[in-house]
Structure formats: C-alpha cells, structure tokens
GROMACS .gro file of C-alpha atoms in nm:
model
  445
    1UNK     CA    1  -2.281   3.367  -5.045
    2UNK     CA    2  -1.987   3.315  -4.859
    3UNK     CA    3  -1.883   3.404  -4.474
    4UNK     CA    4  -1.630   3.669  -4.437
    5UNK     CA    5  -1.395   3.463  -4.227
    6UNK     CA    6  -1.451   3.141  -4.433
    7UNK     CA    7  -1.135   2.934  -4.520
    8UNK     CA    8  -1.125   2.830  -4.920
    9UNK     CA    9  -0.880   2.536  -4.804
   10UNK     CA   10  -1.077   2.395  -4.556
   11UNK     CA   11  -1.381   2.395  -4.772
   12UNK     CA   12  -1.196   2.224  -5.051
   13UNK     CA   13  -1.075   1.971  -4.824
   14UNK     CA   14  -1.409   1.914  -4.685
   15UNK     CA   15  -1.529   1.849  -5.053
   16UNK     CA   16  -1.207   1.588  -5.088
   17UNK     CA   17  -1.325   1.393  -4.760
   18UNK     CA   18  -1.643   1.358  -4.886
   19UNK     CA   19  -1.528   1.228  -5.229
   20UNK     CA   20  -1.317   1.030  -5.082
   21UNK     CA   21  -1.574   0.847  -4.857
   22UNK     CA   22  -1.741   0.798  -5.122
   23UNK     CA   23  -2.040   1.029  -4.989
   24UNK     CA   24  -2.100   1.223  -5.311
   25UNK     CA   25  -2.098   0.932  -5.550
   26UNK     CA   26  -2.478   0.902  -5.544
   27UNK     CA   27  -2.515   1.273  -5.613
   28UNK     CA   28  -2.261   1.273  -5.898
   29UNK     CA   29  -2.431   0.984  -6.052
   30UNK     CA   30  -2.775   1.165  -6.040
   31UNK     CA   31  -2.614   1.489  -6.196
   32UNK     CA   32  -2.439   1.298  -6.432
   33UNK     CA   33  -2.766   1.131  -6.577
   34UNK     CA   34  -2.940   1.481  -6.594
   35UNK     CA   35  -3.182   1.414  -6.308
   36UNK     CA   36  -3.013   1.644  -6.077
   37UNK     CA   37  -2.964   2.014  -6.235
   38UNK     CA   38  -2.720   2.227  -6.056
   39UNK     CA   39  -2.808   2.578  -6.129
   40UNK     CA   40  -3.181   2.754  -6.234
   41UNK     CA   41  -3.485   2.681  -6.079
   42UNK     CA   42  -3.502   2.382  -5.861
   43UNK     CA   43  -3.111   2.335  -5.891
   44UNK     CA   44  -2.922   2.163  -5.628
   45UNK     CA   45  -2.707   2.469  -5.553
   46UNK     CA   46  -2.991   2.742  -5.535
   47UNK     CA   47  -3.136   2.453  -5.318
   48UNK     CA   48  -2.827   2.426  -5.050
   49UNK     CA   49  -2.828   2.813  -5.042
   50UNK     CA   50  -3.181   2.822  -4.971
   51UNK     CA   51  -3.119   2.559  -4.685
   52UNK     CA   52  -2.818   2.754  -4.566
   53UNK     CA   53  -3.009   3.086  -4.510
   54UNK     CA   54  -3.300   2.949  -4.367
   55UNK     CA   55  -3.119   2.729  -4.110
   56UNK     CA   56  -2.892   3.083  -4.023
   57UNK     CA   57  -3.229   3.281  -4.013
   58UNK     CA   58  -3.364   3.014  -3.757
   59UNK     CA   59  -3.037   3.059  -3.562
   60UNK     CA   60  -3.094   3.453  -3.583
   61UNK     CA   61  -3.445   3.380  -3.434
   62UNK     CA   62  -3.327   3.153  -3.146
   63UNK     CA   63  -3.065   3.393  -3.064
   64UNK     CA   64  -3.322   3.672  -3.026
   65UNK     CA   65  -3.597   3.489  -2.807
   66UNK     CA   66  -3.356   3.279  -2.610
   67UNK     CA   67  -3.510   2.990  -2.681
   68UNK     CA   68  -3.498   2.682  -2.952
   69UNK     CA   69  -3.774   2.639  -3.218
   70UNK     CA   70  -3.930   2.293  -3.034
   71UNK     CA   71  -3.833   2.424  -2.644
   72UNK     CA   72  -4.160   2.380  -2.447
   73UNK     CA   73  -4.057   2.605  -2.197
   74UNK     CA   74  -4.114   2.892  -2.451
   75UNK     CA   75  -4.456   2.921  -2.341
   76UNK     CA   76  -4.368   3.112  -2.003
   77UNK     CA   77  -4.167   3.400  -2.231
   78UNK     CA   78  -4.349   3.714  -2.381
   79UNK     CA   79  -4.228   3.671  -2.737
   80UNK     CA   80  -4.243   3.377  -2.959
   81UNK     CA   81  -4.218   3.250  -3.295
   82UNK     CA   82  -4.503   3.339  -3.521
   83UNK     CA   83  -4.488   3.161  -3.814
   84UNK     CA   84  -4.273   3.279  -4.126
   85UNK     CA   85  -4.319   3.506  -4.420
   86UNK     CA   86  -4.193   3.405  -4.784
   87UNK     CA   87  -3.919   3.649  -4.986
   88UNK     CA   88  -3.785   3.592  -5.317
   89UNK     CA   89  -3.398   3.749  -5.330
   90UNK     CA   90  -3.200   3.734  -5.607
   91UNK     CA   91  -2.826   3.588  -5.619
   92UNK     CA   92  -2.566   3.487  -5.847
   93UNK     CA   93  -2.753   3.135  -5.928
   94UNK     CA   94  -3.083   3.269  -5.969
   95UNK     CA   95  -3.371   3.381  -5.757
   96UNK     CA   96  -3.386   3.210  -5.408
   97UNK     CA   97  -3.727   3.180  -5.260
   98UNK     CA   98  -3.689   3.169  -4.859
   99UNK     CA   99  -3.918   3.160  -4.540
  100UNK     CA  100  -3.809   3.450  -4.297
  101UNK     CA  101  -3.910   3.359  -3.947
  102UNK     CA  102  -4.128   3.608  -3.759
  103UNK     CA  103  -4.188   3.665  -3.414
  104UNK     CA  104  -4.497   3.780  -3.204
  105UNK     CA  105  -4.410   4.139  -3.119
  106UNK     CA  106  -4.226   4.216  -3.455
  107UNK     CA  107  -3.879   4.286  -3.246
  108UNK     CA  108  -3.687   4.051  -3.499
  109UNK     CA  109  -3.437   4.197  -3.747
  110UNK     CA  110  -3.263   3.944  -3.951
  111UNK     CA  111  -2.893   4.023  -4.018
  112UNK     CA  112  -2.806   3.745  -4.273
  113UNK     CA  113  -3.092   3.883  -4.499
  114UNK     CA  114  -3.178   4.231  -4.393
  115UNK     CA  115  -3.542   4.382  -4.441
  116UNK     CA  116  -3.584   4.545  -4.723
  117UNK     CA  117  -3.273   4.349  -4.899
  118UNK     CA  118  -3.395   4.126  -5.206
  119UNK     CA  119  -3.022   4.058  -5.337
  120UNK     CA  120  -2.747   3.848  -5.187
  121UNK     CA  121  -2.410   4.042  -5.176
  122UNK     CA  122  -2.260   3.815  -5.441
  123UNK     CA  123  -2.478   3.929  -5.702
  124UNK     CA  124  -2.374   4.275  -5.628
  125UNK     CA  125  -2.019   4.238  -5.668
  126UNK     CA  126  -2.109   4.044  -6.007
  127UNK     CA  127  -2.304   4.351  -6.152
  128UNK     CA  128  -1.992   4.562  -6.034
  129UNK     CA  129  -1.772   4.360  -6.201
  130UNK     CA  130  -1.987   4.316  -6.523
  131UNK     CA  131  -2.019   4.702  -6.528
  132UNK     CA  132  -1.668   4.778  -6.487
  133UNK     CA  133  -1.594   4.532  -6.778
  134UNK     CA  134  -1.774   4.776  -6.988
  135UNK     CA  135  -2.094   4.572  -7.022
  136UNK     CA  136  -2.406   4.855  -7.017
  137UNK     CA  137  -2.688   4.825  -6.749
  138UNK     CA  138  -2.910   4.696  -7.080
  139UNK     CA  139  -2.650   4.435  -7.118
  140UNK     CA  140  -2.610   4.316  -6.772
  141UNK     CA  141  -3.017   4.283  -6.753
  142UNK     CA  142  -2.974   4.071  -7.038
  143UNK     CA  143  -2.692   3.893  -6.912
  144UNK     CA  144  -2.864   3.799  -6.592
  145UNK     CA  145  -3.192   3.681  -6.745
  146UNK     CA  146  -3.038   3.437  -6.954
  147UNK     CA  147  -2.749   3.307  -6.729
  148UNK     CA  148  -2.912   3.245  -6.389
  149UNK     CA  149  -3.282   3.370  -6.457
  150UNK     CA  150  -3.279   3.672  -6.230
  151UNK     CA  151  -3.470   3.971  -6.344
  152UNK     CA  152  -3.336   4.357  -6.221
  153UNK     CA  153  -3.479   4.650  -6.268
  154UNK     CA  154  -3.251   4.922  -6.449
  155UNK     CA  155  -3.295   5.151  -6.170
  156UNK     CA  156  -3.172   4.838  -5.911
  157UNK     CA  157  -2.859   4.803  -6.121
  158UNK     CA  158  -2.839   5.186  -6.183
  159UNK     CA  159  -2.825   5.214  -5.779
  160UNK     CA  160  -2.609   4.917  -5.730
  161UNK     CA  161  -2.315   5.078  -5.965
  162UNK     CA  162  -2.377   5.424  -5.805
  163UNK     CA  163  -2.295   5.284  -5.439
  164UNK     CA  164  -1.947   5.289  -5.517
  165UNK     CA  165  -1.921   5.635  -5.567
  166UNK     CA  166  -1.845   5.734  -5.223
  167UNK     CA  167  -1.508   5.523  -5.286
  168UNK     CA  168  -1.438   5.722  -5.618
  169UNK     CA  169  -1.494   6.042  -5.429
  170UNK     CA  170  -1.287   5.908  -5.132
  171UNK     CA  171  -1.026   5.822  -5.450
  172UNK     CA  172  -1.020   6.154  -5.632
  173UNK     CA  173  -0.999   6.355  -5.285
  174UNK     CA  174  -0.740   6.135  -5.161
  175UNK     CA  175  -0.355   6.356  -5.038
  176UNK     CA  176  -0.104   6.327  -5.265
  177UNK     CA  177   0.264   6.371  -5.239
  178UNK     CA  178   0.426   6.683  -5.227
  179UNK     CA  179   0.650   6.615  -5.526
  180UNK     CA  180   0.625   6.414  -5.857
  181UNK     CA  181   0.936   6.448  -6.062
  182UNK     CA  182   0.713   6.354  -6.387
  183UNK     CA  183   0.338   6.358  -6.460
  184UNK     CA  184   0.166   6.232  -6.762
  185UNK     CA  185  -0.161   6.389  -6.885
  186UNK     CA  186  -0.401   6.230  -7.149
  187UNK     CA  187  -0.737   6.198  -7.229
  188UNK     CA  188  -1.013   5.983  -7.404
  189UNK     CA  189  -1.347   6.117  -7.569
  190UNK     CA  190  -1.646   6.030  -7.441
  191UNK     CA  191  -2.009   6.158  -7.523
  192UNK     CA  192  -2.211   6.307  -7.232
  193UNK     CA  193  -2.553   6.440  -7.171
  194UNK     CA  194  -2.546   6.800  -7.102
  195UNK     CA  195  -2.866   6.976  -7.031
  196UNK     CA  196  -3.059   6.802  -7.298
  197UNK     CA  197  -2.797   6.761  -7.574
  198UNK     CA  198  -2.540   6.526  -7.590
  199UNK     CA  199  -2.182   6.681  -7.599
  200UNK     CA  200  -1.834   6.521  -7.703
  201UNK     CA  201  -1.581   6.593  -7.382
  202UNK     CA  202  -1.274   6.488  -7.263
  203UNK     CA  203  -1.207   6.252  -6.996
  204UNK     CA  204  -0.844   6.343  -6.873
  205UNK     CA  205  -0.634   6.122  -6.651
  206UNK     CA  206  -0.344   6.201  -6.490
  207UNK     CA  207  -0.037   5.959  -6.406
  208UNK     CA  208   0.214   6.074  -6.159
  209UNK     CA  209   0.590   5.926  -6.139
  210UNK     CA  210   0.713   5.963  -5.772
  211UNK     CA  211   1.061   5.986  -5.639
  212UNK     CA  212   1.064   5.594  -5.662
  213UNK     CA  213   0.974   5.538  -5.993
  214UNK     CA  214   0.615   5.422  -5.918
  215UNK     CA  215   0.318   5.545  -6.099
  216UNK     CA  216   0.001   5.653  -5.920
  217UNK     CA  217  -0.329   5.760  -6.152
  218UNK     CA  218  -0.405   6.127  -5.965
  219UNK     CA  219  -0.710   6.166  -6.051
  220UNK     CA  220  -0.954   6.176  -6.343
  221UNK     CA  221  -1.136   6.502  -6.473
  222UNK     CA  222  -1.433   6.539  -6.740
  223UNK     CA  223  -1.379   6.857  -6.904
  224UNK     CA  224  -1.694   7.055  -6.894
  225UNK     CA  225  -1.535   7.429  -6.988
  226UNK     CA  226  -1.274   7.497  -7.264
  227UNK     CA  227  -0.898   7.564  -7.198
  228UNK     CA  228  -0.751   7.773  -6.924
  229UNK     CA  229  -1.025   7.719  -6.685
  230UNK     CA  230  -1.065   7.393  -6.676
  231UNK     CA  231  -0.700   7.368  -6.645
  232UNK     CA  232  -0.662   7.616  -6.358
  233UNK     CA  233  -0.940   7.419  -6.183
  234UNK     CA  234  -0.722   7.089  -6.216
  235UNK     CA  235  -0.409   7.226  -6.101
  236UNK     CA  236  -0.585   7.380  -5.815
  237UNK     CA  237  -0.695   7.072  -5.734
  238UNK     CA  238  -0.398   6.866  -5.780
  239UNK     CA  239  -0.227   7.151  -5.542
  240UNK     CA  240  -0.503   7.162  -5.280
  241UNK     CA  241  -0.458   6.789  -5.255
  242UNK     CA  242  -0.055   6.837  -5.135
  243UNK     CA  243   0.112   6.848  -5.477
  244UNK     CA  244   0.367   7.149  -5.402
  245UNK     CA  245   0.612   7.083  -5.679
  246UNK     CA  246   0.662   6.917  -6.052
  247UNK     CA  247   0.978   6.915  -6.251
  248UNK     CA  248   0.812   6.786  -6.574
  249UNK     CA  249   0.453   6.789  -6.724
  250UNK     CA  250   0.404   6.568  -7.037
  251UNK     CA  251   0.086   6.616  -7.217
  252UNK     CA  252  -0.075   6.660  -7.602
  253UNK     CA  253  -0.038   7.049  -7.616
  254UNK     CA  254  -0.354   7.100  -7.421
  255UNK     CA  255  -0.489   7.453  -7.465
  256UNK     CA  256  -0.423   7.652  -7.159
  257UNK     CA  257  -0.242   7.389  -7.005
  258UNK     CA  258   0.086   7.548  -6.999
  259UNK     CA  259  -0.013   7.868  -6.843
  260UNK     CA  260  -0.202   7.665  -6.573
  261UNK     CA  261   0.082   7.459  -6.484
  262UNK     CA  262   0.316   7.799  -6.452
  263UNK     CA  263   0.077   7.968  -6.251
  264UNK     CA  264   0.025   7.687  -6.001
  265UNK     CA  265   0.391   7.561  -6.031
  266UNK     CA  266   0.609   7.855  -6.169
  267UNK     CA  267   0.927   7.628  -6.172
  268UNK     CA  268   0.768   7.320  -6.357
  269UNK     CA  269   0.868   7.218  -6.728
  270UNK     CA  270   0.579   7.159  -6.976
  271UNK     CA  271   0.668   6.914  -7.248
  272UNK     CA  272   0.463   6.814  -7.556
  273UNK     CA  273   0.478   6.433  -7.583
  274UNK     CA  274   0.676   6.363  -7.937
  275UNK     CA  275   0.446   6.079  -8.050
  276UNK     CA  276   0.155   6.289  -8.034
  277UNK     CA  277   0.341   6.517  -8.254
  278UNK     CA  278   0.425   6.246  -8.501
  279UNK     CA  279   0.054   6.111  -8.531
  280UNK     CA  280  -0.061   6.494  -8.553
  281UNK     CA  281   0.206   6.522  -8.825
  282UNK     CA  282   0.053   6.234  -9.027
  283UNK     CA  283  -0.292   6.338  -8.993
  284UNK     CA  284  -0.350   6.487  -9.351
  285UNK     CA  285  -0.044   6.224  -9.510
  286UNK     CA  286  -0.126   5.926  -9.756
  287UNK     CA  287  -0.073   5.610  -9.607
  288UNK     CA  288   0.157   5.516  -9.819
  289UNK     CA  289   0.371   5.814  -9.730
  290UNK     CA  290   0.314   5.809  -9.341
  291UNK     CA  291   0.641   5.539  -9.297
  292UNK     CA  292   0.864   5.761  -9.488
  293UNK     CA  293   0.747   6.119  -9.324
  294UNK     CA  294   0.806   5.956  -8.991
  295UNK     CA  295   1.133   5.840  -9.078
  296UNK     CA  296   1.191   6.186  -9.172
  297UNK     CA  297   1.105   6.346  -8.856
  298UNK     CA  298   1.351   6.154  -8.646
  299UNK     CA  299   1.621   6.347  -8.706
  300UNK     CA  300   1.474   6.600  -8.568
  301UNK     CA  301   1.347   6.468  -8.194
  302UNK     CA  302   1.676   6.242  -8.200
  303UNK     CA  303   1.869   6.585  -8.271
  304UNK     CA  304   2.195   6.628  -7.999
  305UNK     CA  305   2.054   6.970  -7.960
  306UNK     CA  306   1.786   7.270  -8.059
  307UNK     CA  307   2.004   7.408  -8.322
  308UNK     CA  308   2.049   7.052  -8.495
  309UNK     CA  309   1.688   6.998  -8.461
  310UNK     CA  310   1.602   7.310  -8.622
  311UNK     CA  311   1.834   7.225  -8.924
  312UNK     CA  312   1.654   6.893  -8.943
  313UNK     CA  313   1.305   7.043  -8.964
  314UNK     CA  314   1.462   7.340  -9.222
  315UNK     CA  315   1.590   7.037  -9.401
  316UNK     CA  316   1.268   6.834  -9.371
  317UNK     CA  317   1.042   7.102  -9.513
  318UNK     CA  318   1.275   7.167  -9.805
  319UNK     CA  319   1.249   6.786  -9.881
  320UNK     CA  320   0.956   6.640 -10.151
  321UNK     CA  321   0.796   6.518  -9.832
  322UNK     CA  322   0.817   6.826  -9.656
  323UNK     CA  323   0.679   7.012  -9.991
  324UNK     CA  324   0.403   6.750 -10.049
  325UNK     CA  325   0.313   6.817  -9.688
  326UNK     CA  326   0.332   7.116  -9.506
  327UNK     CA  327   0.062   7.073  -9.278
  328UNK     CA  328   0.345   6.794  -9.136
  329UNK     CA  329   0.591   7.071  -9.098
  330UNK     CA  330   0.349   7.332  -8.950
  331UNK     CA  331   0.267   7.080  -8.653
  332UNK     CA  332   0.622   7.103  -8.564
  333UNK     CA  333   0.683   7.450  -8.599
  334UNK     CA  334   0.340   7.548  -8.372
  335UNK     CA  335   0.488   7.318  -8.116
  336UNK     CA  336   0.842   7.402  -8.126
  337UNK     CA  337   0.859   7.585  -7.771
  338UNK     CA  338   0.721   7.345  -7.584
  339UNK     CA  339   0.898   7.068  -7.786
  340UNK     CA  340   1.236   7.211  -7.741
  341UNK     CA  341   1.242   7.153  -7.351
  342UNK     CA  342   1.290   6.783  -7.450
  343UNK     CA  343   1.612   6.842  -7.632
  344UNK     CA  344   1.801   6.979  -7.319
  345UNK     CA  345   1.785   6.626  -7.127
  346UNK     CA  346   2.026   6.334  -7.204
  347UNK     CA  347   1.927   6.004  -7.318
  348UNK     CA  348   1.768   5.829  -7.025
  349UNK     CA  349   1.541   6.143  -6.939
  350UNK     CA  350   1.452   6.150  -7.277
  351UNK     CA  351   1.342   5.809  -7.275
  352UNK     CA  352   1.091   5.868  -6.968
  353UNK     CA  353   0.924   6.220  -7.124
  354UNK     CA  354   0.950   6.107  -7.474
  355UNK     CA  355   0.589   6.037  -7.478
  356UNK     CA  356   0.254   5.956  -7.267
  357UNK     CA  357   0.277   5.608  -7.359
  358UNK     CA  358   0.263   5.523  -6.982
  359UNK     CA  359  -0.067   5.647  -6.976
  360UNK     CA  360  -0.187   5.568  -7.324
  361UNK     CA  361  -0.145   5.227  -7.252
  362UNK     CA  362  -0.429   5.253  -6.958
  363UNK     CA  363  -0.638   5.470  -7.222
  364UNK     CA  364  -0.636   5.162  -7.484
  365UNK     CA  365  -0.772   4.970  -7.203
  366UNK     CA  366  -1.024   5.228  -7.105
  367UNK     CA  367  -1.150   5.316  -7.436
  368UNK     CA  368  -1.206   4.914  -7.522
  369UNK     CA  369  -1.483   4.962  -7.184
  370UNK     CA  370  -1.622   5.259  -7.302
  371UNK     CA  371  -1.676   5.198  -7.690
  372UNK     CA  372  -2.008   5.051  -7.584
  373UNK     CA  373  -2.140   5.371  -7.474
  374UNK     CA  374  -2.319   5.559  -7.705
  375UNK     CA  375  -2.349   5.822  -7.440
  376UNK     CA  376  -2.300   5.874  -7.083
  377UNK     CA  377  -2.604   6.054  -6.855
  378UNK     CA  378  -2.347   6.252  -6.660
  379UNK     CA  379  -1.977   6.337  -6.593
  380UNK     CA  380  -1.986   6.165  -6.269
  381UNK     CA  381  -2.108   5.840  -6.437
  382UNK     CA  382  -1.822   5.852  -6.670
  383UNK     CA  383  -1.548   5.932  -6.392
  384UNK     CA  384  -1.710   5.622  -6.179
  385UNK     CA  385  -1.700   5.355  -6.487
  386UNK     CA  386  -1.349   5.509  -6.557
  387UNK     CA  387  -1.231   5.419  -6.179
  388UNK     CA  388  -1.405   5.070  -6.179
  389UNK     CA  389  -1.228   4.964  -6.525
  390UNK     CA  390  -0.910   5.100  -6.341
  391UNK     CA  391  -0.988   4.853  -6.050
  392UNK     CA  392  -1.064   4.598  -6.277
  393UNK     CA  393  -0.775   4.649  -6.517
  394UNK     CA  394  -0.534   4.638  -6.213
  395UNK     CA  395  -0.703   4.330  -6.043
  396UNK     CA  396  -0.661   4.125  -6.357
  397UNK     CA  397  -0.294   4.222  -6.385
  398UNK     CA  398  -0.213   4.108  -6.027
  399UNK     CA  399  -0.393   3.785  -6.095
  400UNK     CA  400  -0.172   3.711  -6.383
  401UNK     CA  401   0.130   3.810  -6.210
  402UNK     CA  402   0.050   3.592  -5.923
  403UNK     CA  403  -0.021   3.306  -6.151
  404UNK     CA  404   0.354   3.326  -6.284
  405UNK     CA  405   0.521   3.393  -5.958
  406UNK     CA  406   0.814   3.127  -5.892
  407UNK     CA  407   0.776   3.005  -6.247
  408UNK     CA  408   1.120   3.006  -6.460
  409UNK     CA  409   1.200   3.218  -6.732
  410UNK     CA  410   1.066   3.583  -6.830
  411UNK     CA  411   0.673   3.671  -6.707
  412UNK     CA  412   0.427   3.686  -7.006
  413UNK     CA  413   0.193   3.890  -6.791
  414UNK     CA  414   0.303   4.258  -6.826
  415UNK     CA  415   0.346   4.481  -6.524
  416UNK     CA  416   0.098   4.719  -6.360
  417UNK     CA  417  -0.041   4.987  -6.585
  418UNK     CA  418  -0.045   5.203  -6.299
  419UNK     CA  419   0.021   5.208  -5.930
  420UNK     CA  420   0.276   4.925  -5.856
  421UNK     CA  421   0.497   4.947  -6.225
  422UNK     CA  422   0.843   5.122  -6.169
  423UNK     CA  423   0.923   5.338  -6.485
  424UNK     CA  424   1.184   5.178  -6.708
  425UNK     CA  425   1.528   5.302  -6.644
  426UNK     CA  426   1.407   5.535  -6.374
  427UNK     CA  427   1.713   5.524  -6.165
  428UNK     CA  428   1.968   5.648  -6.468
  429UNK     CA  429   1.669   5.900  -6.549
  430UNK     CA  430   1.648   6.045  -6.149
  431UNK     CA  431   2.015   6.068  -6.147
  432UNK     CA  432   2.028   6.279  -6.484
  433UNK     CA  433   1.720   6.490  -6.308
  434UNK     CA  434   1.928   6.519  -6.002
  435UNK     CA  435   2.221   6.671  -6.214
  436UNK     CA  436   1.962   6.912  -6.362
  437UNK     CA  437   1.731   7.009  -6.076
  438UNK     CA  438   1.989   6.925  -5.758
  439UNK     CA  439   1.809   7.151  -5.527
  440UNK     CA  440   1.468   7.018  -5.592
  441UNK     CA  441   1.555   6.671  -5.638
  442UNK     CA  442   1.754   6.676  -5.297
  443UNK     CA  443   1.515   6.825  -5.114
  444UNK     CA  444   1.263   6.579  -5.151
  445UNK     CA  445   1.506   6.242  -5.138
   0.00000   0.00000   0.00000
C-alpha cells in the first residue's frame, strides 16, 4: 500500500541512507541466513504493513477523539477508546491480520481501512492487471493462492473487475471528432453465452484516423444481430457521438455495412480491405500454391486503373491457377464494386487504405488475451476485457518507449497500436485526399 502523495525518489534515498549507515546490515544478514522471510505468513513485508496500518488507525482514532492513547485527561471526555477488533485484509503480499481500534459510542469510521473493506487497494489493481493480461478468474484465484497465499472467491474477483464497467461506458459514450478522413473496421470472434446457448459472435473494433493522422479506438461493439440492423445501430451511435462525416471506411466486406454507411454518411466511400480479399481468395487454395496465387493476384490490386485491373483479373481467371481455383477468382468478382474505389487513388492514399492492418495488429494482441476464454457470460464482459486489454497494451508500449527515450539509434519498441501513433506517410496521403475531396478536407482544417 502506497500513499497517493508518496515520492518514490525520496523512498529510494531513505533506503540508501539506511544502507550506507549500516542500519540494515543485521537485517540483511538474517534474510540471507533464512532466519527472516520477506513475504508469506510471518514475513517481514506483511509485518511492516501491519505495523504501518495499525499505527495509522491509531492516529485516526486520536484525531477522532481529540486526545492521545495514554492521555490521562481523556477520562473527562464523553467518548473514549474501547479496545480493538481483529480484521484480516487481503493484500499484494498475502493476508494480513490487523487490530482495528474501537470507541465506546461506535462513531469511529476509519478511512485507512474502511468498514466492510477486506482488501487493500493495490490488490484490486493487481487483479485487474492480471485479468487484462488474459488470465481467467479461475487462473487469478490459483495465482493469488500460490504466490501470496490469499484466497478470494469467484464472486469477489468478478466484482473487482466489474468495477471498471463505469469507466468502460464513459469511454464508449465519449464525444468524438466531427470528421475522420479514414475509419478502419475489423473484428475478432468470441463465444458468448446467450439465453442458455453459446453463440459465436463478432466483437467489432473501430479505429478512426483524425486530421493529424493520429489513430483512435472509437468503440467496441459485440454483434448480437445479423447484418444491416447491427451496422445501422453502430453508425447511428457514432453519429450521435459527434461524427458528421467520414471520407473512407476500410473494412472486410461486412454484410450490411455499406448500406449503413451510405445511409448515415451519404458521401462516404466503403473500401474492402485488399489483404482480406487476398486471404479469402487463398482460403481453398492448396498450401503449396498460395504463394503463386498471391503473386498472380498482385497485378489486380497494383493496377494503374480499373480497366487494367479488370484485364489482370481476366488473365488470372484464364491462367492454369485461375482454372484450378475458380473460387479465388469468384472472391474478386463478388467484391469488385467495393474493391475498385481503391484504384482511383494515387500510391500515397492506397498505402493508407490498402489494408486494415492498423487495427489487425491490435486484434492480434487481443486474440492472445481472449484465447483462454472458452466462453464469455455476457456481451458486456467481452467489451470489458477488450477495453482492459487495450489499456494494458497501451501502457506496456508507453513504458517500452519511455525506457528507450534518448538512446541512440532506432527505437526497438514499436509505436502505439492505437491512440498516439501517426499513420505512416500521412502528410502525403492527406495532400492527395485534399485533391480528391477539396471541400470536405478544407472545411475541417
């Protein structure tokens, strides 16, 4: 447990002073010999926390009563100390039994360890961090017992993680920018219990690129209905949160999305992700042929214009590979109207909307977190875990970048997956978008 206003530097300096004075030598010797354990039942750290808490509680009681514990003049006051009661609190270093002082009229309300509280604050933070890292509630229970000897029920751990739901809802409902040049949409599959049945659902994540090229996660939606009605709800929510215009929406040919986009933002362009098309085309291709098929398809999406691309598709369809895998040809034919807008842009813009990789890199991390869950109890639990995981990923990236700050040479830590990283070649892409959409770009500068 740390005080909100404590200074880590001052604490480190105090320890250094004690070490230099030799005051810690005997303690270190007893630790080295095994005579003193640092953690666990009877450990030094839990004992120090116990003494600190009890001293603080006694100070609170003195402030409450207005006199010190051994003050003889206390007999003249209406209220007085009345012994103590034992209480066990869970902490990051194990269970700690403390003596909580009482007063005769029962008016003392401790703040350091509030009434009804059975955990110190740092333990809650640890549990939320473990949960965000992908551990299930059962995993967390086992981890706490095996590492610090603290047993918490399934309900208690669930309650701790549910405490973030209010923050999640604030984030999910926060106001957004009026204009995003590009929005990426992609999804990961999760299993959710729904009315007694386990259903496979898509958790969709939207990342918007603002005028400065900075990426922002706009929201997380778990698909509980199919097609157009679901996307109409998502687009309406984004519009209600302030989004008035979007130039390009890059997605994976999601059913009902183009119609929902066009109904909400009539001037927006829906672009099917080229990488998703390549993957879909290779779905039924033998492993040994995939490299050749992908190479043959490159002439389509690298074409200078739609006519050249159509010629390349025709040539691929008539080639031995095209004849062997007609399903690969059909993927491009079926998506043609949503693929061809890509071809009207110069290379700088094509590189931005070529793929939803900006969001897929995030989804890769999120899939690692969700893979331990055979199923989720509710849609809200999916959103809660994904939000916590995004925060966890961001914090980790920020710490890595901070460590490398000022070091010579290129940074090894990758840029933020979301919120903070500027889209590659954004200035050049924005200049080209300004040529294609002069009124809408200039209006939002």
